[in-house]
Amino acid sequence: IAGITQAPTSQILAAGRRMTLRCTQDMRHNAMYWYRQDLGLGLRLIHYSNTAGTTGKGEVPDGYSVSRANTDDFPLTLASAVPSQTSVYFCASSDAGGADTQYFGPGTRLTVL
Amino acid sequence: GQNIDQPTEMTATEGAIVQINCTYQTSGFNGLFWYQQHAGEAPTFLSYNVLDGLEEKGRFSSFLSRSKGYSYLLLKELQMKDSASYLCAVRDSNYQLIWGAGTKLIIKP
């Protein structure tokens, strides 16, 4: 693995289903982030983690949850998906909390029907 | 509220120069980033400005004026592969990145 990986690449999901998007980094970065990107809007922060064992809410956290059990993994869970959660989801990481450049994974394209 | 403004779309000719502007109003300022994003791909880091002035990196340069809440990205000797969206982001007082919607740059031969 080099950098950040995300899985799945894309997914079509029925409304009401539970879904976990996976994110793994091998750069030993302290901080990790989840964003959603929608057409015509900037990237919006969903949740973040400044270090393993801690998480925080971003701009649009409702309907999403995260955990950070170790440095490398930062899964994002949709407990009960709704159509408004149709989006492209990017995971990112940085070396020192908010003080460093963020590097992005390839993204997950999620469609909720 | 916090706001980042960029033009939605710009068109330029291969070999020419283009300037993409970004204005911002944020709660605090701890640096401004430019990212490039090709269609269907992840954003990739281009440049970072925290002090006023020009930062040059090959064909790309980025300028910052903190007093005016203004930055621009200058791309020289445009190539077809520069066709992409360019995202401006400001790190606010909480060290969170606030993102503009991006500028789609179309390069014509």
Coordinates of C-alpha atoms in Angstrom, one line a residue:
Chain A
I1 CA 0.0 0.0 0.0
A2 CA 1.3 3.5 -0.8
G3 CA -0.6 6.5 0.5
I4 CA -4.3 6.2 1.2
T5 CA -6.7 3.6 0.0
Q6 CA -10.5 3.6 0.1
A7 CA -13.1 0.9 -0.4
P8 CA -15.3 0.3 -2.1
T9 CA -14.6 2.4 -5.2
S10 CA -18.3 2.8 -5.8
Q11 CA -21.5 1.5 -4.3
I12 CA -25.3 1.6 -5.0
L13 CA -27.2 1.3 -1.8
A14 CA -30.9 1.1 -0.9
A15 CA -32.2 3.7 1.4
G16 CA -32.3 2.6 5.0
R17 CA -29.4 0.2 4.7
R18 CA -26.2 0.5 6.8
M19 CA -23.0 1.1 5.0
T20 CA -19.3 1.5 6.1
L21 CA -16.8 3.2 3.9
R22 CA -13.2 2.1 4.6
C23 CA -10.1 4.2 4.6
T24 CA -6.5 3.1 5.3
Q25 CA -3.3 5.0 5.2
D26 CA 0.3 3.8 5.5
M27 CA 2.0 7.1 6.0
R28 CA 1.7 7.1 9.8
H29 CA -0.1 10.4 9.7
N30 CA -1.7 11.5 12.9
A31 CA -4.8 13.2 11.5
M32 CA -7.5 11.8 9.2
Y33 CA -10.6 13.3 7.7
W34 CA -13.8 12.4 5.8
Y35 CA -15.2 14.8 3.2
R36 CA -18.1 14.7 0.9
Q37 CA -18.0 16.4 -2.5
D38 CA -21.2 17.4 -4.3
L39 CA -21.5 19.2 -7.7
G40 CA -21.3 22.9 -7.3
L41 CA -20.2 22.8 -3.7
G42 CA -16.8 22.8 -2.1
L43 CA -15.5 19.8 -0.1
R44 CA -17.4 19.6 3.2
L45 CA -15.9 18.1 6.2
I46 CA -18.0 15.3 7.8
H47 CA -15.8 14.1 10.7
Y48 CA -12.1 14.2 11.6
S49 CA -9.6 12.6 13.9
N50 CA -6.5 14.5 15.1
T51 CA -5.0 11.3 16.6
A52 CA -5.8 7.7 17.2
G53 CA -8.6 7.4 19.8
T54 CA -10.1 10.8 19.2
T55 CA -12.7 12.1 16.8
G56 CA -14.5 15.3 16.1
K57 CA -17.5 16.6 14.2
G58 CA -17.1 18.6 11.0
E59 CA -19.5 20.8 9.1
V60 CA -22.0 18.1 8.1
P61 CA -21.8 15.2 10.6
D62 CA -25.5 14.3 10.9
G63 CA -26.2 10.7 9.7
Y64 CA -22.5 9.7 9.9
S65 CA -20.3 8.2 12.5
V66 CA -16.6 7.4 12.7
S67 CA -14.1 5.6 14.8
R68 CA -10.3 5.7 15.1
A69 CA -9.1 2.6 16.9
N70 CA -5.6 2.8 15.4
T71 CA -3.4 5.2 13.4
D72 CA -4.0 3.6 10.0
D73 CA -7.8 3.1 9.8
F74 CA -10.7 5.6 9.8
P75 CA -14.0 4.0 8.7
L76 CA -17.1 6.1 8.1
T77 CA -20.5 4.6 8.8
L78 CA -23.9 5.6 7.5
A79 CA -26.3 4.0 10.0
S80 CA -29.4 4.3 7.8
A81 CA -28.6 5.7 4.4
V82 CA -30.8 8.4 2.8
P83 CA -30.8 9.7 -0.8
S84 CA -29.3 13.0 0.3
Q85 CA -26.2 11.1 1.2
T86 CA -25.5 10.3 -2.5
S87 CA -22.1 11.9 -3.0
V88 CA -18.4 11.2 -3.6
Y89 CA -16.7 10.6 -0.3
F90 CA -13.0 11.4 0.1
C91 CA -10.8 10.3 3.0
A92 CA -7.7 12.4 3.7
S93 CA -4.8 12.4 6.1
S94 CA -2.1 14.9 7.3
D95 CA 1.0 14.6 9.4
A96 CA 0.3 17.0 12.3
G97 CA -3.3 17.7 13.1
G98 CA -4.5 20.7 11.2
A99 CA -1.0 22.1 10.7
D100 CA 0.0 20.2 7.6
T101 CA -1.0 19.5 4.0
Q102 CA -3.8 17.0 3.5
Y103 CA -3.4 14.1 1.2
F104 CA -6.5 12.5 -0.3
G105 CA -7.6 8.9 -1.1
P106 CA -9.1 8.1 -4.5
G107 CA -12.7 8.5 -3.3
T108 CA -15.9 6.4 -3.0
R109 CA -18.8 7.2 -5.2
L110 CA -22.0 6.3 -3.3
T111 CA -25.5 6.3 -4.7
V112 CA -28.5 5.9 -2.3
L113 CA -31.7 5.0 -4.0
Chain B
G1 CA -20.3 32.9 7.9
Q2 CA -17.2 31.6 6.1
N3 CA -17.0 32.0 2.4
I4 CA -14.5 31.1 -0.4
D5 CA -15.3 32.5 -3.9
Q6 CA -13.8 31.3 -7.1
P7 CA -15.0 31.6 -10.7
T8 CA -17.0 28.5 -11.7
E9 CA -15.3 28.0 -15.1
M10 CA -12.5 29.4 -17.2
T11 CA -11.2 28.7 -20.7
A12 CA -7.7 29.2 -21.9
T13 CA -5.5 28.3 -24.9
E14 CA -2.7 25.8 -24.9
G15 CA 0.6 27.6 -24.4
A16 CA -1.0 30.6 -22.8
I17 CA -1.1 32.0 -19.2
V18 CA -4.2 31.9 -17.0
Q19 CA -4.9 33.4 -13.6
I20 CA -7.5 31.8 -11.3
N21 CA -8.6 34.1 -8.5
C22 CA -9.9 33.2 -5.0
T23 CA -11.3 35.6 -2.4
Y24 CA -12.1 34.5 1.1
Q25 CA -13.9 35.6 4.3
T26 CA -13.1 33.2 7.2
S27 CA -12.9 33.2 10.9
G28 CA -9.2 33.5 11.2
F29 CA -6.5 32.6 8.8
N30 CA -3.7 30.0 9.1
G31 CA -2.8 29.5 5.5
L32 CA -4.2 29.1 2.0
F33 CA -3.9 26.0 -0.2
W34 CA -4.4 25.3 -3.9
Y35 CA -5.3 21.8 -5.1
Q36 CA -5.7 20.4 -8.5
Q37 CA -8.5 17.8 -9.2
H38 CA -8.8 16.0 -12.5
A39 CA -12.3 14.7 -13.3
G40 CA -13.1 11.6 -11.4
E41 CA -9.9 11.7 -9.3
A42 CA -8.8 12.9 -5.9
P43 CA -7.6 16.4 -5.2
T44 CA -3.8 16.7 -5.2
F45 CA -1.8 19.4 -3.4
L46 CA -0.3 22.2 -5.6
S47 CA 0.8 25.1 -3.3
Y48 CA 0.6 26.7 0.1
N49 CA 0.8 30.4 1.1
V50 CA 0.8 31.7 4.7
L51 CA 2.7 35.0 4.2
D52 CA 1.9 37.7 1.6
G53 CA 3.6 37.4 -1.7
L54 CA 4.3 35.1 -4.5
E55 CA 5.3 31.4 -4.3
E56 CA 6.7 29.9 -7.5
K57 CA 6.9 26.2 -8.3
G58 CA 7.8 25.5 -11.9
R59 CA 4.9 26.5 -14.2
F60 CA 2.6 27.2 -11.3
S61 CA 2.7 30.2 -9.0
S62 CA 0.4 31.3 -6.1
F63 CA 0.0 34.7 -4.7
L64 CA -1.5 35.8 -1.4
S65 CA -2.7 39.2 0.0
R66 CA -4.0 38.6 3.6
S67 CA -5.2 42.3 3.9
K68 CA -7.4 41.9 0.8
G69 CA -8.5 38.3 1.5
Y70 CA -7.3 37.4 -1.9
S71 CA -5.2 34.8 -3.7
Y72 CA -4.5 33.7 -7.2
L73 CA -3.0 30.7 -8.9
L74 CA -1.0 31.5 -12.1
L75 CA -0.5 28.7 -14.6
K76 CA 2.1 29.4 -17.4
E77 CA 2.8 27.6 -20.6
L78 CA -0.5 25.8 -20.4
Q79 CA -0.7 22.2 -21.4
M80 CA -3.7 20.0 -22.3
K81 CA -3.1 18.0 -19.1
D82 CA -3.7 21.2 -17.0
S83 CA -7.4 20.8 -17.8
A84 CA -8.8 20.2 -14.4
S85 CA -10.6 21.8 -11.5
Y86 CA -8.5 24.0 -9.2
L87 CA -9.7 24.2 -5.6
C88 CA -8.8 27.0 -3.2
A89 CA -9.0 26.2 0.6
V90 CA -8.3 28.4 3.6
R91 CA -7.3 27.0 7.0
D92 CA -9.3 28.9 9.6
S93 CA -8.7 29.7 13.3
N94 CA -9.7 26.1 14.3
Y95 CA -7.2 24.7 11.8
Q96 CA -10.0 23.3 9.7
L97 CA -9.9 23.7 5.9
I98 CA -12.7 25.7 4.3
W99 CA -13.0 24.9 0.6
G100 CA -14.2 26.8 -2.4
A101 CA -16.4 25.1 -5.0
G102 CA -13.5 25.0 -7.4
T103 CA -12.7 26.5 -10.8
K104 CA -13.0 24.2 -13.8
L105 CA -10.3 25.1 -16.3
I106 CA -10.8 24.1 -19.9
I107 CA -7.7 24.2 -22.2
K108 CA -8.3 24.5 -25.9
P109 CA -5.7 23.6 -28.6

